[in-house]
mmCIF file of C-alpha atoms in Angstrom:
data_model
loop_
_atom_site.group_PDB
_atom_site.id
_atom_site.type_symbol
_atom_site.label_atom_id
_atom_site.label_comp_id
_atom_site.label_asym_id
_atom_site.label_seq_id
_atom_site.Cartn_x
_atom_site.Cartn_y
_atom_site.Cartn_z
ATOM 1 C CA MET A 1 1.196 30.581 -22.257
ATOM 2 C CA SER A 2 4.789 30.060 -20.361
ATOM 3 C CA ASP A 3 5.162 27.046 -18.245
ATOM 4 C CA ASN A 4 6.834 29.220 -15.455
ATOM 5 C CA LYS A 5 3.013 30.502 -14.700
ATOM 6 C CA GLU A 6 1.067 29.243 -11.412
ATOM 7 C CA TYR A 7 -2.086 27.126 -12.181
ATOM 8 C CA ILE A 8 -4.706 26.452 -10.398
ATOM 9 C CA THR A 9 -6.083 23.034 -10.007
ATOM 10 C CA SER A 10 -9.221 21.472 -9.482
ATOM 11 C CA LEU A 11 -10.301 17.565 -9.576
ATOM 12 C CA ASP A 12 -13.304 16.406 -10.399
ATOM 13 C CA GLY A 13 -14.655 12.573 -11.843
ATOM 14 C CA SER A 14 -13.654 13.397 -15.566
ATOM 15 C CA GLY A 15 -10.177 14.401 -14.696
ATOM 16 C CA SER A 16 -8.266 17.860 -13.604
ATOM 17 C CA ILE A 17 -9.191 21.142 -15.028
ATOM 18 C CA ASN A 18 -5.957 23.697 -14.491
ATOM 19 C CA ILE A 19 -6.481 27.453 -14.672
ATOM 20 C CA SER A 20 -3.566 29.821 -15.319
ATOM 21 C CA GLU A 21 -2.925 33.005 -13.164
ATOM 22 C CA ASP A 22 -2.886 34.556 -16.743
ATOM 23 C CA VAL A 23 -6.650 33.530 -16.954
ATOM 24 C CA ILE A 24 -7.428 35.164 -13.899
ATOM 25 C CA ALA A 25 -5.582 38.384 -14.558
ATOM 26 C CA ILE A 26 -7.146 38.775 -18.116
ATOM 27 C CA ILE A 27 -10.747 38.099 -16.494
ATOM 28 C CA ALA A 28 -9.755 41.030 -13.790
ATOM 29 C CA LEU A 29 -8.827 43.632 -16.185
ATOM 30 C CA GLU A 30 -11.915 42.770 -18.618
ATOM 31 C CA SER A 31 -14.014 43.087 -15.422
ATOM 32 C CA MET A 32 -12.561 46.694 -14.773
ATOM 33 C CA SER A 33 -12.820 48.040 -17.824
ATOM 34 C CA GLY A 34 -16.365 48.880 -17.701
ATOM 35 C CA VAL A 35 -16.188 50.520 -13.935
ATOM 36 C CA GLN A 36 -17.293 53.776 -13.981
ATOM 37 C CA GLY A 37 -14.525 56.656 -12.678
ATOM 38 C CA ILE A 38 -11.501 54.015 -13.656
ATOM 39 C CA GLY A 39 -9.000 56.076 -15.501
ATOM 40 C CA GLY A 40 -6.770 53.354 -16.735
ATOM 41 C CA ILE A 41 -4.578 50.111 -15.707
ATOM 42 C CA SER A 42 -1.121 51.460 -14.726
ATOM 43 C CA SER A 43 1.949 49.499 -14.008
ATOM 44 C CA ALA A 44 3.279 48.743 -10.340
ATOM 45 C CA HIS A 45 5.233 51.771 -11.192
ATOM 46 C CA GLY A 46 2.574 53.982 -12.031
ATOM 47 C CA LYS A 47 2.998 54.140 -15.766
ATOM 48 C CA ASP A 48 -0.388 54.086 -18.018
ATOM 49 C CA ILE A 49 -0.353 50.705 -19.931
ATOM 50 C CA SER A 50 -3.742 50.936 -21.193
ATOM 51 C CA GLU A 51 -2.299 51.952 -24.778
ATOM 52 C CA LEU A 52 0.375 48.974 -24.388
ATOM 53 C CA LEU A 53 -2.058 46.239 -24.255
ATOM 54 C CA SER A 54 -1.454 43.018 -26.375
ATOM 55 C CA ARG A 55 -1.274 39.578 -25.808
ATOM 56 C CA LYS A 56 2.263 39.573 -24.605
ATOM 57 C CA ASN A 57 1.829 42.430 -21.683
ATOM 58 C CA ALA A 58 -1.901 42.495 -21.336
ATOM 59 C CA THR A 59 -1.916 41.426 -17.412
ATOM 60 C CA LYS A 60 0.991 43.817 -16.510
ATOM 61 C CA GLY A 61 -1.163 45.832 -14.268
ATOM 62 C CA VAL A 62 -2.731 42.698 -12.589
ATOM 63 C CA LYS A 63 -0.375 40.276 -10.440
ATOM 64 C CA VAL A 64 -2.623 36.921 -8.953
ATOM 65 C CA LYS A 65 -1.371 35.192 -6.488
ATOM 66 C CA ILE A 66 -2.569 31.673 -5.846
ATOM 67 C CA GLU A 67 -2.264 29.834 -2.512
ATOM 68 C CA ASP A 68 -3.895 26.695 -1.427
ATOM 69 C CA SER A 69 -7.170 27.391 -3.587
ATOM 70 C CA SER A 70 -7.285 30.746 -2.623
ATOM 71 C CA ILE A 71 -6.960 33.900 -4.892
ATOM 72 C CA THR A 72 -5.376 37.220 -4.294
ATOM 73 C CA ILE A 73 -5.445 39.627 -6.854
ATOM 74 C CA ASP A 74 -3.285 43.053 -6.623
ATOM 75 C CA THR A 75 -4.124 45.555 -9.567
ATOM 76 C CA HIS A 76 -2.884 49.017 -10.306
ATOM 77 C CA VAL A 77 -5.013 51.924 -11.475
ATOM 78 C CA MET A 78 -5.674 55.190 -12.194
ATOM 79 C CA VAL A 79 -8.631 56.797 -11.282
ATOM 80 C CA LYS A 80 -10.500 59.710 -13.635
ATOM 81 C CA TYR A 81 -10.049 63.097 -11.674
ATOM 82 C CA GLY A 82 -13.233 64.401 -9.959
ATOM 83 C CA ASN A 83 -14.127 60.597 -9.056
ATOM 84 C CA ALA A 84 -14.147 59.388 -5.563
ATOM 85 C CA VAL A 85 -11.164 57.268 -5.284
ATOM 86 C CA ASN A 86 -12.683 54.968 -2.081
ATOM 87 C CA GLU A 87 -15.728 54.425 -4.162
ATOM 88 C CA VAL A 88 -13.773 53.792 -7.500
ATOM 89 C CA ALA A 89 -11.961 51.335 -5.942
ATOM 90 C CA LYS A 90 -14.784 49.396 -3.971
ATOM 91 C CA ARG A 91 -16.466 49.349 -7.370
ATOM 92 C CA ILE A 92 -13.171 47.547 -8.718
ATOM 93 C CA GLN A 93 -12.850 45.141 -5.766
ATOM 94 C CA LYS A 94 -16.595 43.891 -6.382
ATOM 95 C CA GLU A 95 -16.634 43.707 -9.976
ATOM 96 C CA VAL A 96 -13.067 41.748 -10.022
ATOM 97 C CA ALA A 97 -14.342 39.369 -7.468
ATOM 98 C CA ASP A 98 -17.764 38.705 -8.895
ATOM 99 C CA ALA A 99 -16.314 38.204 -12.588
ATOM 100 C CA VAL A 100 -13.427 36.150 -11.425
ATOM 101 C CA GLU A 101 -15.978 33.638 -8.833
ATOM 102 C CA SER A 102 -18.563 33.501 -11.641
ATOM 103 C CA MET A 103 -16.400 32.613 -14.499
ATOM 104 C CA THR A 104 -13.785 29.894 -12.700
ATOM 105 C CA GLY A 105 -16.081 28.786 -9.847
ATOM 106 C CA LEU A 106 -12.918 29.606 -7.391
ATOM 107 C CA SER A 107 -12.862 31.952 -4.244
ATOM 108 C CA VAL A 108 -11.076 35.258 -4.547
ATOM 109 C CA SER A 109 -10.057 35.976 -1.152
ATOM 110 C CA ALA A 110 -8.848 39.588 -1.611
ATOM 111 C CA VAL A 111 -8.764 42.312 -4.201
ATOM 112 C CA ASN A 112 -6.130 44.740 -3.455
ATOM 113 C CA ILE A 113 -6.435 48.205 -5.472
ATOM 114 C CA HIS A 114 -3.457 50.274 -5.636
ATOM 115 C CA VAL A 115 -4.540 53.999 -6.997
ATOM 116 C CA THR A 116 -1.201 54.964 -8.724
ATOM 117 C CA GLY A 117 -2.461 57.926 -10.116
ATOM 118 C CA VAL A 118 -5.116 60.524 -11.539
ATOM 119 C CA SER A 119 -6.136 60.701 -15.166
ATOM 120 C CA PHE A 120 -7.632 63.852 -16.702
ATOM 121 C CA ASP A 121 -9.426 64.326 -19.954
ATOM 122 C CA LYS A 122 -7.311 65.231 -22.655
ATOM 123 C CA GLU A 123 -10.218 67.785 -24.454
ATOM 124 C CA LYS A 124 -9.540 70.317 -22.220
#
């Protein structure tokens, strides 16, 4: 991981634990993959990046902001046609917050969902 990434640090009797914002973003992405109604992860510009996912650009659709041990996550998604946008967004918020908190032990103050488009089944 690059050195210009922000880390959240916690101290205990054994030393420090540093968690990169990229790690938090990857946890968020993985937790979203199973949410019913999600049509894909997109960039901030609305372009579907799910086909471009690789180690280098795996976190393009997720932005993590760390301030004073508080985490805010912004994610850009597309919703599958026929699903209630608000319900899908609420499920994403819950899944992301639960996953990040359980895997890192850190508190998530907000998960902001930006719905950038609607996806359609390609089999029609």
